[in-house]
Short mmCIF file of C-alpha atoms in Angstrom, two decimals:
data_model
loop_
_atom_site.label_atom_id
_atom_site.label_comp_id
_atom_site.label_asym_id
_atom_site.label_seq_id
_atom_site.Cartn_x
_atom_site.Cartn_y
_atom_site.Cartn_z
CA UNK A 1 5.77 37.05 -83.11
CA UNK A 2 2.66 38.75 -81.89
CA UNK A 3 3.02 42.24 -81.66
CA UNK A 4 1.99 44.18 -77.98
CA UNK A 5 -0.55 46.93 -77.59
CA UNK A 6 1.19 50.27 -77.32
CA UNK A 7 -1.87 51.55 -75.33
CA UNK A 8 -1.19 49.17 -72.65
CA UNK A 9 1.67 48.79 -70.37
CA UNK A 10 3.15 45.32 -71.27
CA UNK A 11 4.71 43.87 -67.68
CA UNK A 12 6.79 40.78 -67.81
CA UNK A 13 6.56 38.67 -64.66
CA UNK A 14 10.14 37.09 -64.42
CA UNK A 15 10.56 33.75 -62.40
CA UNK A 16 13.32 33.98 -59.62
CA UNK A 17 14.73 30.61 -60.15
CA UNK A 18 15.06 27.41 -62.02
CA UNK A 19 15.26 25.00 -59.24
CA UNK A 20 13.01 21.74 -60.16
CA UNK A 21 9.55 21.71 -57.84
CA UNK A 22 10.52 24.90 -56.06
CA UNK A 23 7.71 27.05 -54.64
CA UNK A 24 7.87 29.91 -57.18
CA UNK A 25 5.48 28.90 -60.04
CA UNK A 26 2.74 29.46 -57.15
CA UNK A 27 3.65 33.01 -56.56
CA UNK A 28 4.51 33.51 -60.30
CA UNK A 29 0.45 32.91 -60.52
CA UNK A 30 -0.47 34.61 -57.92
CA UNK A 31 0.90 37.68 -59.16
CA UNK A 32 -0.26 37.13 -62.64
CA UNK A 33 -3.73 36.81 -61.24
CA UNK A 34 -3.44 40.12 -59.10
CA UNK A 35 -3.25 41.68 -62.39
CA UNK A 36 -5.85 39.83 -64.01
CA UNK A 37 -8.83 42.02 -65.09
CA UNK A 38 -7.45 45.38 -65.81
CA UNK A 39 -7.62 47.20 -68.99
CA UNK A 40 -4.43 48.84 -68.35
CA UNK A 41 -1.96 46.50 -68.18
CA UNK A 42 -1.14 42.95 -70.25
CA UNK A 43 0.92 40.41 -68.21
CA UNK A 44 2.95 37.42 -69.57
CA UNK A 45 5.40 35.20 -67.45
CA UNK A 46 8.84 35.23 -69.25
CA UNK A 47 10.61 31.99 -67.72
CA UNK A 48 14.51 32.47 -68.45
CA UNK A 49 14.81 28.56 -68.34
CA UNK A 50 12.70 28.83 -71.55
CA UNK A 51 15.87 30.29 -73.64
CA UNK A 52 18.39 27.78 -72.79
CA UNK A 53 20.81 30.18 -71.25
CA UNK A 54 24.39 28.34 -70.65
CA UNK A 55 26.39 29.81 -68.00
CA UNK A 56 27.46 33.51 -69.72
CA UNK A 57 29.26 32.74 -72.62
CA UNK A 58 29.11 36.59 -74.22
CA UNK A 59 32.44 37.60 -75.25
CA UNK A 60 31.66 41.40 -75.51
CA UNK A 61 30.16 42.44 -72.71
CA UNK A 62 26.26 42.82 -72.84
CA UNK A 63 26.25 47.03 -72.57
CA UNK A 64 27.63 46.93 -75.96
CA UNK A 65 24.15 45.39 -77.48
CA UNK A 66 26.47 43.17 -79.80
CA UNK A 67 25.41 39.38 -78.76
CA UNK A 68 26.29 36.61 -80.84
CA UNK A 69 24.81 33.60 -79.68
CA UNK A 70 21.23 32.77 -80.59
CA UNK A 71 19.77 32.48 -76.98
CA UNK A 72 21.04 35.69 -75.84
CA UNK A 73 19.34 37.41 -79.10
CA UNK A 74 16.55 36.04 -78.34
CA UNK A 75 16.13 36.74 -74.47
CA UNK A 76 17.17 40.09 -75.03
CA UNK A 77 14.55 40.24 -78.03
CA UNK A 78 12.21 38.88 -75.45
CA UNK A 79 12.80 41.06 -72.98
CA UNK A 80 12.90 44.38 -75.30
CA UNK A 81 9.07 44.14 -75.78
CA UNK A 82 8.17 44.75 -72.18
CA UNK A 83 7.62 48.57 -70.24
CA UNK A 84 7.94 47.30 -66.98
CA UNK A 85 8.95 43.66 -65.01
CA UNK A 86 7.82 42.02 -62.10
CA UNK A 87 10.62 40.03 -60.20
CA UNK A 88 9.83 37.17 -58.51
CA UNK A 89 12.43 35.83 -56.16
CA UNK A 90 13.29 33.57 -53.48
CA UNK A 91 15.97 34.08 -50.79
CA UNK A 92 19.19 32.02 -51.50
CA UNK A 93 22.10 32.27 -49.09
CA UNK A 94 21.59 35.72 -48.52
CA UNK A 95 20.78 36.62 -52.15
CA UNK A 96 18.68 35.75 -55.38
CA UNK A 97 19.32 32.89 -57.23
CA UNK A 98 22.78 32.40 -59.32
CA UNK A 99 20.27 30.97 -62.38
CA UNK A 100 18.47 34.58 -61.89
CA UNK A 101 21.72 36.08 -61.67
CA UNK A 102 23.48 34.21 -64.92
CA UNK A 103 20.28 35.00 -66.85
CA UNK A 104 20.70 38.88 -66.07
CA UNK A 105 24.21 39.31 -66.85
CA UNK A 106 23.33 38.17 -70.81
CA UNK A 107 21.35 41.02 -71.73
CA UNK A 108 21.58 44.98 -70.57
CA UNK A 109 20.11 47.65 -72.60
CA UNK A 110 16.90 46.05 -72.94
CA UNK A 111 15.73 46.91 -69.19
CA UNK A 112 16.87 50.90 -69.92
CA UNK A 113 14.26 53.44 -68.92
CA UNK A 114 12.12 51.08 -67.66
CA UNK A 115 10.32 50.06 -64.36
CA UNK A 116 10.17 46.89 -62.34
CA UNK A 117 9.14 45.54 -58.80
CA UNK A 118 9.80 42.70 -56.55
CA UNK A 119 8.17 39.90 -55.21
CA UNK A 120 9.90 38.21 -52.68
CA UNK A 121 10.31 35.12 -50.30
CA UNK A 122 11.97 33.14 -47.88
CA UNK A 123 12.29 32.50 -44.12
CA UNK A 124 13.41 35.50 -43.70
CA UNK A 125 10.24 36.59 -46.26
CA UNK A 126 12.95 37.21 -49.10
CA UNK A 127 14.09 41.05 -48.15
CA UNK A 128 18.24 40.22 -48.32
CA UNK A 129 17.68 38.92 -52.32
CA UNK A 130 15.12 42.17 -52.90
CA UNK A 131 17.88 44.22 -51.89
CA UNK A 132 20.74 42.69 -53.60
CA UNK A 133 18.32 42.59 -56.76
CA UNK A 134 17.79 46.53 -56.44
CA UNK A 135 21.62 46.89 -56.78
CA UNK A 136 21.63 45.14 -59.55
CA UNK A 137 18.95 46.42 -61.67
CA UNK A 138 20.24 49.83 -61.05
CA UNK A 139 23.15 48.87 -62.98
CA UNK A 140 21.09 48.93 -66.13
CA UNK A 141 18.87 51.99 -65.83
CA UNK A 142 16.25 50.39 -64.48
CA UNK A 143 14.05 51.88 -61.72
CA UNK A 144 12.73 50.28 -59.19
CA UNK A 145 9.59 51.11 -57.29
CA UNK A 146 9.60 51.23 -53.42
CA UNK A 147 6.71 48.99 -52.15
CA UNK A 148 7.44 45.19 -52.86
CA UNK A 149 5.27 42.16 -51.53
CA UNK A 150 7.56 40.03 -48.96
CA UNK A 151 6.82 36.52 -47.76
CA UNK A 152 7.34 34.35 -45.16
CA UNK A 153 7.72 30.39 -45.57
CA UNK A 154 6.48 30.03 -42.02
CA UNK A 155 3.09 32.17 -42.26
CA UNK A 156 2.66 32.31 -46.02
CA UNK A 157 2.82 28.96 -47.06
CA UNK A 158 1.31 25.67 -45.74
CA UNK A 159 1.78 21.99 -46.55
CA UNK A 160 3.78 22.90 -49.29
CA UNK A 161 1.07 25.63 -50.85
CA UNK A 162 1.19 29.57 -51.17
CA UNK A 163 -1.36 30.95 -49.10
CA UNK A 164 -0.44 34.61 -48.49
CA UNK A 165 -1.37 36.20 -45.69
CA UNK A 166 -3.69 39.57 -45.88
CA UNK A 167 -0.78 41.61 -44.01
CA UNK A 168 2.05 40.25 -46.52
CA UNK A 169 -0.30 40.10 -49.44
CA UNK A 170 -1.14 44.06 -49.35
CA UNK A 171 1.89 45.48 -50.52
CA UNK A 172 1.58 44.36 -53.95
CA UNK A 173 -1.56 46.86 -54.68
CA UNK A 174 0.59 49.97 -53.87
CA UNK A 175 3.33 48.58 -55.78
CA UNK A 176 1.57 47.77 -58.59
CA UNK A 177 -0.21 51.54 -58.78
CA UNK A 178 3.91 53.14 -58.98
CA UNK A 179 4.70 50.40 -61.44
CA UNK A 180 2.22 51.57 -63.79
CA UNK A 181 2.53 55.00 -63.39
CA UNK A 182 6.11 55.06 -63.54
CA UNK A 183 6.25 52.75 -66.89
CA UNK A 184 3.83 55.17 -68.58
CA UNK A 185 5.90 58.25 -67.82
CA UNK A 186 9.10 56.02 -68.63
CA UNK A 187 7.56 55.40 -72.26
CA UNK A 188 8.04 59.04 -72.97
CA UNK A 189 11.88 59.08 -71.89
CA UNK A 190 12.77 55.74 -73.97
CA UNK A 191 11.09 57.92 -76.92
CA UNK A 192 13.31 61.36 -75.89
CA UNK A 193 16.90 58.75 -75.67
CA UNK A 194 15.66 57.52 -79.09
CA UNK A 195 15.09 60.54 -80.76
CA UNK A 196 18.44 61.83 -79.58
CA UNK A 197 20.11 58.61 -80.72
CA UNK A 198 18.86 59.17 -84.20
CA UNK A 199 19.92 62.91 -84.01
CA UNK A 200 23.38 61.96 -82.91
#
């Protein structure tokens, strides 16, 4: 395993879904390229279909940091090496994704002190699922900055291809600035909780 730059912030983009052909690999890029060129930050898109997640078949529950199948060690592993995560989700039925959900519920201490913002979509440009994700990543320490980028499948997308509007596009610049910021000041609270961990 490759080890990350400490003198970077490492983001993880996170896919919203794992329906076949759906329209979120072309925002995955899109926000992978935003990020493209700076010397502050390394991006890497961490698919959740990649691990082979069943539905959650954890015994313990995942606060307790004691999994015991081999994909939730190593989605959790996977997960631990990031600062800060980039959500990107559609809008399903009011919400995010159950896939997104199921793959969430596995893990829990590895998104502690740390930061994350949303990407989000649907006809309704997404904002129902951004919310509903908020409440959840809450749950596990996790903050989340204010700005997100929202789009619409009626002005953002034609023939089937993302093509992001100026106005919708914006966002993402201003939310990337308080993701960055936030991680680094996060780093030195994950280091405080650990030192008092070892003290304890």
């Amino acid at each position: 395993m490759n080890k990350l730059r400490t003198d970077m912030l490492n983001i993880a983009i996170i896919p919203g879904t794992s329906r076949p052909q759906a329209l979120n690999p072309q925002i995955v890029s899109w926000a992978k390229d935003q990020l493209a060129g700076r010397e502050d930050v390394r991006a890497e898109v961490v698919d959740f279909a990649d691990f082979d997640l069943p539905l959650l078949d954890e015994v313990i529950p995942a606060g307790a940091n004691m999994y015991q199948s081999d994909h939730t060690k190593a989605w959790g592993a996977k997960l631990a090496e990031f600062d800060a995560f980039i959500f990107v989700t559609p809008e399903y039925n009011h919400s995010i994704s159950g896939s997104l959900k199921n793959a969430l519920d596995f893990v829990a201490t590895e998104f502690n002190h740390k930061v994350a913002g949303i990407v989000n979509y649907g006809a309704d440009k997404g904002v129902r699922a951004a919310e509903h994700l908020r409440h959840i990543l809450a749950n596990y320490k996790l903050a989340v900055v204010r700005d997100q980028a929202s789009f619409s499948l009626f002005t953002d997308v034609a023939d089937g291809t993302f093509a992001p509007t100026d106005v919708s596009a914006a966002p993402f610049a201003s939310m990337l600035t308080d993701l960055v910021s936030w991680g680094e000041a996060l780093k030195s609270v994950r280091e405080d909780s650990a030192s008092e961990e070892q003290a304890a």
